[in-house]
Amino acid sequence: MTRQTPPRGRDRHGRGPRGPLAWPPVPAMVTRAQAFDELVIESAARFDRALGQRYAATEFAVEEVPPSEPAPWEDERLPLGRLFPPAGRLPARIVLYRRPIEARCADPAERPELVRVILAEHVAALLGVAPEDLDSH
């Protein structure tokens, strides 16, 4: 007969299992990746009207880091984002790379402006206009 040990409710110091430090509704429970995703969603919403019907299906995505091999048309710098134009049935896609953007910003307060600038550059390239023209929309 095997002896089963009951599940331990307390550790060896007499304390119970520890719970979360902050509950889910508290901002401390939002990870950096989740906060960055929300920032990109908010920034991308500004360009909905500029994209119009033709590019209404444009997808915005976030990846941690860019692929290890740059595209042939890219220089040697680490890209902060990429634009993939529409191809066949695939819609246009704009991808931002979270870690290079975070590394570029010394202060987290700079991050929203950098994300806005990167998105403006890619949306402008997609539409064939200057990025400054998008700010007027």
JSON list of C-alpha atoms in Angstrom, two decimals:
[
{"chain": "A", "resi": 1, "resn": "MET", "atom": "CA", "xyz": [0.00, 0.00, 0.00]},
{"chain": "A", "resi": 2, "resn": "THR", "atom": "CA", "xyz": [1.42, 3.35, -1.05]},
{"chain": "A", "resi": 3, "resn": "ARG", "atom": "CA", "xyz": [1.15, 6.23, 1.23]},
{"chain": "A", "resi": 4, "resn": "GLN", "atom": "CA", "xyz": [-0.23, 9.36, -0.38]},
{"chain": "A", "resi": 5, "resn": "THR", "atom": "CA", "xyz": [0.85, 12.69, 0.96]},
{"chain": "A", "resi": 6, "resn": "PRO", "atom": "CA", "xyz": [-1.87, 15.32, 1.19]},
{"chain": "A", "resi": 7, "resn": "PRO", "atom": "CA", "xyz": [-1.37, 18.45, -0.87]},
{"chain": "A", "resi": 8, "resn": "ARG", "atom": "CA", "xyz": [0.65, 21.00, 1.00]},
{"chain": "A", "resi": 9, "resn": "GLY", "atom": "CA", "xyz": [-1.24, 24.09, 1.97]},
{"chain": "A", "resi": 10, "resn": "ARG", "atom": "CA", "xyz": [1.66, 25.78, 3.68]},
{"chain": "A", "resi": 11, "resn": "ASP", "atom": "CA", "xyz": [5.37, 25.90, 3.09]},
{"chain": "A", "resi": 12, "resn": "ARG", "atom": "CA", "xyz": [7.93, 24.78, 5.66]},
{"chain": "A", "resi": 13, "resn": "HIS", "atom": "CA", "xyz": [7.97, 28.20, 7.30]},
{"chain": "A", "resi": 14, "resn": "GLY", "atom": "CA", "xyz": [4.28, 28.05, 8.18]},
{"chain": "A", "resi": 15, "resn": "ARG", "atom": "CA", "xyz": [3.17, 30.53, 5.55]},
{"chain": "A", "resi": 16, "resn": "GLY", "atom": "CA", "xyz": [0.49, 29.70, 3.05]},
{"chain": "A", "resi": 17, "resn": "PRO", "atom": "CA", "xyz": [0.87, 29.79, -0.70]},
{"chain": "A", "resi": 18, "resn": "ARG", "atom": "CA", "xyz": [1.41, 33.28, -1.96]},
{"chain": "A", "resi": 19, "resn": "GLY", "atom": "CA", "xyz": [-1.12, 34.98, -4.17]},
{"chain": "A", "resi": 20, "resn": "PRO", "atom": "CA", "xyz": [-0.60, 37.56, -6.87]},
{"chain": "A", "resi": 21, "resn": "LEU", "atom": "CA", "xyz": [1.00, 40.83, -5.87]},
{"chain": "A", "resi": 22, "resn": "ALA", "atom": "CA", "xyz": [-1.69, 42.80, -7.66]},
{"chain": "A", "resi": 23, "resn": "TRP", "atom": "CA", "xyz": [-5.13, 41.78, -8.84]},
{"chain": "A", "resi": 24, "resn": "PRO", "atom": "CA", "xyz": [-5.95, 41.71, -12.58]},
{"chain": "A", "resi": 25, "resn": "PRO", "atom": "CA", "xyz": [-7.71, 45.10, -12.79]},
{"chain": "A", "resi": 26, "resn": "VAL", "atom": "CA", "xyz": [-4.61, 46.80, -11.38]},
{"chain": "A", "resi": 27, "resn": "PRO", "atom": "CA", "xyz": [-2.27, 48.26, -14.04]},
{"chain": "A", "resi": 28, "resn": "ALA", "atom": "CA", "xyz": [0.65, 46.37, -12.52]},
{"chain": "A", "resi": 29, "resn": "MET", "atom": "CA", "xyz": [-0.77, 43.17, -13.99]},
{"chain": "A", "resi": 30, "resn": "VAL", "atom": "CA", "xyz": [-0.45, 44.44, -17.57]},
{"chain": "A", "resi": 31, "resn": "THR", "atom": "CA", "xyz": [2.74, 43.12, -19.13]},
{"chain": "A", "resi": 32, "resn": "ARG", "atom": "CA", "xyz": [5.02, 45.32, -21.21]},
{"chain": "A", "resi": 33, "resn": "ALA", "atom": "CA", "xyz": [3.98, 43.39, -24.31]},
{"chain": "A", "resi": 34, "resn": "GLN", "atom": "CA", "xyz": [0.27, 43.96, -23.58]},
{"chain": "A", "resi": 35, "resn": "ALA", "atom": "CA", "xyz": [0.85, 47.66, -22.90]},
{"chain": "A", "resi": 36, "resn": "PHE", "atom": "CA", "xyz": [2.77, 47.97, -26.18]},
{"chain": "A", "resi": 37, "resn": "ASP", "atom": "CA", "xyz": [-0.01, 46.19, -28.10]},
{"chain": "A", "resi": 38, "resn": "GLU", "atom": "CA", "xyz": [-2.56, 48.63, -26.66]},
{"chain": "A", "resi": 39, "resn": "LEU", "atom": "CA", "xyz": [-0.32, 51.55, -27.63]},
{"chain": "A", "resi": 40, "resn": "VAL", "atom": "CA", "xyz": [-0.12, 50.30, -31.23]},
{"chain": "A", "resi": 41, "resn": "ILE", "atom": "CA", "xyz": [-3.90, 49.79, -31.39]},
{"chain": "A", "resi": 42, "resn": "GLU", "atom": "CA", "xyz": [-4.53, 53.32, -30.13]},
{"chain": "A", "resi": 43, "resn": "SER", "atom": "CA", "xyz": [-1.98, 54.81, -32.54]},
{"chain": "A", "resi": 44, "resn": "ALA", "atom": "CA", "xyz": [-3.26, 52.80, -35.52]},
{"chain": "A", "resi": 45, "resn": "ALA", "atom": "CA", "xyz": [-6.81, 54.00, -34.86]},
{"chain": "A", "resi": 46, "resn": "ARG", "atom": "CA", "xyz": [-5.66, 57.54, -35.73]},
{"chain": "A", "resi": 47, "resn": "PHE", "atom": "CA", "xyz": [-4.97, 56.43, -39.31]},
{"chain": "A", "resi": 48, "resn": "ASP", "atom": "CA", "xyz": [-8.31, 54.72, -40.03]},
{"chain": "A", "resi": 49, "resn": "ARG", "atom": "CA", "xyz": [-9.77, 57.73, -41.79]},
{"chain": "A", "resi": 50, "resn": "ALA", "atom": "CA", "xyz": [-6.59, 58.34, -43.81]},
{"chain": "A", "resi": 51, "resn": "LEU", "atom": "CA", "xyz": [-6.56, 54.73, -45.04]},
{"chain": "A", "resi": 52, "resn": "GLY", "atom": "CA", "xyz": [-10.05, 55.01, -46.47]},
{"chain": "A", "resi": 53, "resn": "GLN", "atom": "CA", "xyz": [-11.97, 52.22, -48.21]},
{"chain": "A", "resi": 54, "resn": "ARG", "atom": "CA", "xyz": [-9.12, 51.03, -50.41]},
{"chain": "A", "resi": 55, "resn": "TYR", "atom": "CA", "xyz": [-6.93, 50.04, -47.49]},
{"chain": "A", "resi": 56, "resn": "ALA", "atom": "CA", "xyz": [-9.63, 49.49, -44.86]},
{"chain": "A", "resi": 57, "resn": "ALA", "atom": "CA", "xyz": [-8.47, 45.89, -44.38]},
{"chain": "A", "resi": 58, "resn": "THR", "atom": "CA", "xyz": [-4.91, 46.96, -43.50]},
{"chain": "A", "resi": 59, "resn": "GLU", "atom": "CA", "xyz": [-3.62, 44.83, -40.64]},
{"chain": "A", "resi": 60, "resn": "PHE", "atom": "CA", "xyz": [-1.40, 46.15, -37.86]},
{"chain": "A", "resi": 61, "resn": "ALA", "atom": "CA", "xyz": [0.76, 43.64, -36.03]},
{"chain": "A", "resi": 62, "resn": "VAL", "atom": "CA", "xyz": [3.42, 43.56, -33.33]},
{"chain": "A", "resi": 63, "resn": "GLU", "atom": "CA", "xyz": [6.32, 41.13, -33.19]},
{"chain": "A", "resi": 64, "resn": "GLU", "atom": "CA", "xyz": [9.02, 40.92, -30.55]},
{"chain": "A", "resi": 65, "resn": "VAL", "atom": "CA", "xyz": [12.02, 41.24, -32.88]},
{"chain": "A", "resi": 66, "resn": "PRO", "atom": "CA", "xyz": [12.54, 41.37, -36.63]},
{"chain": "A", "resi": 67, "resn": "PRO", "atom": "CA", "xyz": [13.64, 38.26, -38.51]},
{"chain": "A", "resi": 68, "resn": "SER", "atom": "CA", "xyz": [17.39, 37.69, -38.35]},
{"chain": "A", "resi": 69, "resn": "GLU", "atom": "CA", "xyz": [17.95, 38.29, -42.05]},
{"chain": "A", "resi": 70, "resn": "PRO", "atom": "CA", "xyz": [16.99, 41.73, -43.37]},
{"chain": "A", "resi": 71, "resn": "ALA", "atom": "CA", "xyz": [15.14, 42.03, -46.63]},
{"chain": "A", "resi": 72, "resn": "PRO", "atom": "CA", "xyz": [17.38, 42.73, -49.65]},
{"chain": "A", "resi": 73, "resn": "TRP", "atom": "CA", "xyz": [16.15, 46.34, -49.91]},
{"chain": "A", "resi": 74, "resn": "GLU", "atom": "CA", "xyz": [16.83, 47.14, -46.24]},
{"chain": "A", "resi": 75, "resn": "ASP", "atom": "CA", "xyz": [20.06, 48.58, -44.95]},
{"chain": "A", "resi": 76, "resn": "GLU", "atom": "CA", "xyz": [22.03, 47.04, -42.10]},
{"chain": "A", "resi": 77, "resn": "ARG", "atom": "CA", "xyz": [20.24, 48.94, -39.32]},
{"chain": "A", "resi": 78, "resn": "LEU", "atom": "CA", "xyz": [17.78, 47.10, -37.14]},
{"chain": "A", "resi": 79, "resn": "PRO", "atom": "CA", "xyz": [14.27, 47.88, -38.48]},
{"chain": "A", "resi": 80, "resn": "LEU", "atom": "CA", "xyz": [11.65, 49.24, -36.12]},
{"chain": "A", "resi": 81, "resn": "GLY", "atom": "CA", "xyz": [8.79, 48.26, -38.42]},
{"chain": "A", "resi": 82, "resn": "ARG", "atom": "CA", "xyz": [7.96, 46.93, -41.87]},
{"chain": "A", "resi": 83, "resn": "LEU", "atom": "CA", "xyz": [5.29, 47.49, -44.45]},
{"chain": "A", "resi": 84, "resn": "PHE", "atom": "CA", "xyz": [4.06, 44.51, -46.43]},
{"chain": "A", "resi": 85, "resn": "PRO", "atom": "CA", "xyz": [2.00, 45.84, -49.36]},
{"chain": "A", "resi": 86, "resn": "PRO", "atom": "CA", "xyz": [-1.18, 44.04, -50.42]},
{"chain": "A", "resi": 87, "resn": "ALA", "atom": "CA", "xyz": [-0.51, 40.96, -52.51]},
{"chain": "A", "resi": 88, "resn": "GLY", "atom": "CA", "xyz": [-3.36, 39.14, -54.21]},
{"chain": "A", "resi": 89, "resn": "ARG", "atom": "CA", "xyz": [-5.99, 38.44, -51.59]},
{"chain": "A", "resi": 90, "resn": "LEU", "atom": "CA", "xyz": [-3.69, 39.36, -48.71]},
{"chain": "A", "resi": 91, "resn": "PRO", "atom": "CA", "xyz": [-4.30, 42.84, -47.30]},
{"chain": "A", "resi": 92, "resn": "ALA", "atom": "CA", "xyz": [-1.54, 45.32, -46.57]},
{"chain": "A", "resi": 93, "resn": "ARG", "atom": "CA", "xyz": [0.19, 44.65, -43.26]},
{"chain": "A", "resi": 94, "resn": "ILE", "atom": "CA", "xyz": [2.26, 46.94, -41.06]},
{"chain": "A", "resi": 95, "resn": "VAL", "atom": "CA", "xyz": [4.41, 45.19, -38.46]},
{"chain": "A", "resi": 96, "resn": "LEU", "atom": "CA", "xyz": [6.12, 46.97, -35.57]},
{"chain": "A", "resi": 97, "resn": "TYR", "atom": "CA", "xyz": [8.96, 45.34, -33.64]},
{"chain": "A", "resi": 98, "resn": "ARG", "atom": "CA", "xyz": [8.51, 45.87, -29.91]},
{"chain": "A", "resi": 99, "resn": "ARG", "atom": "CA", "xyz": [11.99, 45.28, -28.50]},
{"chain": "A", "resi": 100, "resn": "PRO", "atom": "CA", "xyz": [13.93, 47.50, -30.94]},
{"chain": "A", "resi": 101, "resn": "ILE", "atom": "CA", "xyz": [11.40, 50.30, -30.36]},
{"chain": "A", "resi": 102, "resn": "GLU", "atom": "CA", "xyz": [11.66, 49.93, -26.59]},
{"chain": "A", "resi": 103, "resn": "ALA", "atom": "CA", "xyz": [15.47, 49.89, -26.83]},
{"chain": "A", "resi": 104, "resn": "ARG", "atom": "CA", "xyz": [15.44, 53.07, -28.94]},
{"chain": "A", "resi": 105, "resn": "CYS", "atom": "CA", "xyz": [13.46, 54.99, -26.28]},
{"chain": "A", "resi": 106, "resn": "ALA", "atom": "CA", "xyz": [15.48, 56.00, -23.24]},
{"chain": "A", "resi": 107, "resn": "ASP", "atom": "CA", "xyz": [12.31, 57.18, -21.52]},
{"chain": "A", "resi": 108, "resn": "PRO", "atom": "CA", "xyz": [9.05, 55.17, -21.74]},
{"chain": "A", "resi": 109, "resn": "ALA", "atom": "CA", "xyz": [7.22, 58.48, -22.21]},
{"chain": "A", "resi": 110, "resn": "GLU", "atom": "CA", "xyz": [8.91, 58.77, -25.65]},
{"chain": "A", "resi": 111, "resn": "ARG", "atom": "CA", "xyz": [7.44, 55.47, -26.83]},
{"chain": "A", "resi": 112, "resn": "PRO", "atom": "CA", "xyz": [3.98, 56.71, -27.97]},
{"chain": "A", "resi": 113, "resn": "GLU", "atom": "CA", "xyz": [5.53, 59.40, -30.17]},
{"chain": "A", "resi": 114, "resn": "LEU", "atom": "CA", "xyz": [8.01, 56.97, -31.76]},
{"chain": "A", "resi": 115, "resn": "VAL", "atom": "CA", "xyz": [5.22, 54.45, -32.46]},
{"chain": "A", "resi": 116, "resn": "ARG", "atom": "CA", "xyz": [3.12, 57.23, -34.03]},
{"chain": "A", "resi": 117, "resn": "VAL", "atom": "CA", "xyz": [6.02, 58.35, -36.24]},
{"chain": "A", "resi": 118, "resn": "ILE", "atom": "CA", "xyz": [6.78, 54.78, -37.39]},
{"chain": "A", "resi": 119, "resn": "LEU", "atom": "CA", "xyz": [3.13, 54.10, -38.18]},
{"chain": "A", "resi": 120, "resn": "ALA", "atom": "CA", "xyz": [2.81, 57.44, -40.00]},
{"chain": "A", "resi": 121, "resn": "GLU", "atom": "CA", "xyz": [5.83, 56.59, -42.18]},
{"chain": "A", "resi": 122, "resn": "HIS", "atom": "CA", "xyz": [4.46, 53.19, -43.15]},
{"chain": "A", "resi": 123, "resn": "VAL", "atom": "CA", "xyz": [0.88, 54.37, -43.73]},
{"chain": "A", "resi": 124, "resn": "ALA", "atom": "CA", "xyz": [2.22, 57.25, -45.84]},
{"chain": "A", "resi": 125, "resn": "ALA", "atom": "CA", "xyz": [4.33, 54.82, -47.87]},
{"chain": "A", "resi": 126, "resn": "LEU", "atom": "CA", "xyz": [1.27, 52.63, -48.40]},
{"chain": "A", "resi": 127, "resn": "LEU", "atom": "CA", "xyz": [-0.83, 55.57, -49.58]},
{"chain": "A", "resi": 128, "resn": "GLY", "atom": "CA", "xyz": [1.96, 57.21, -51.58]},
{"chain": "A", "resi": 129, "resn": "VAL", "atom": "CA", "xyz": [1.88, 60.48, -49.64]},
{"chain": "A", "resi": 130, "resn": "ALA", "atom": "CA", "xyz": [4.29, 62.32, -47.36]},
{"chain": "A", "resi": 131, "resn": "PRO", "atom": "CA", "xyz": [4.04, 61.45, -43.64]},
{"chain": "A", "resi": 132, "resn": "GLU", "atom": "CA", "xyz": [3.45, 65.14, -42.85]},
{"chain": "A", "resi": 133, "resn": "ASP", "atom": "CA", "xyz": [0.26, 65.03, -44.95]},
{"chain": "A", "resi": 134, "resn": "LEU", "atom": "CA", "xyz": [-1.26, 62.43, -42.63]},
{"chain": "A", "resi": 135, "resn": "ASP", "atom": "CA", "xyz": [-1.17, 64.75, -39.63]},
{"chain": "A", "resi": 136, "resn": "SER", "atom": "CA", "xyz": [-3.68, 67.03, -41.33]},
{"chain": "A", "resi": 137, "resn": "HIS", "atom": "CA", "xyz": [-6.27, 64.21, -41.42]}
]
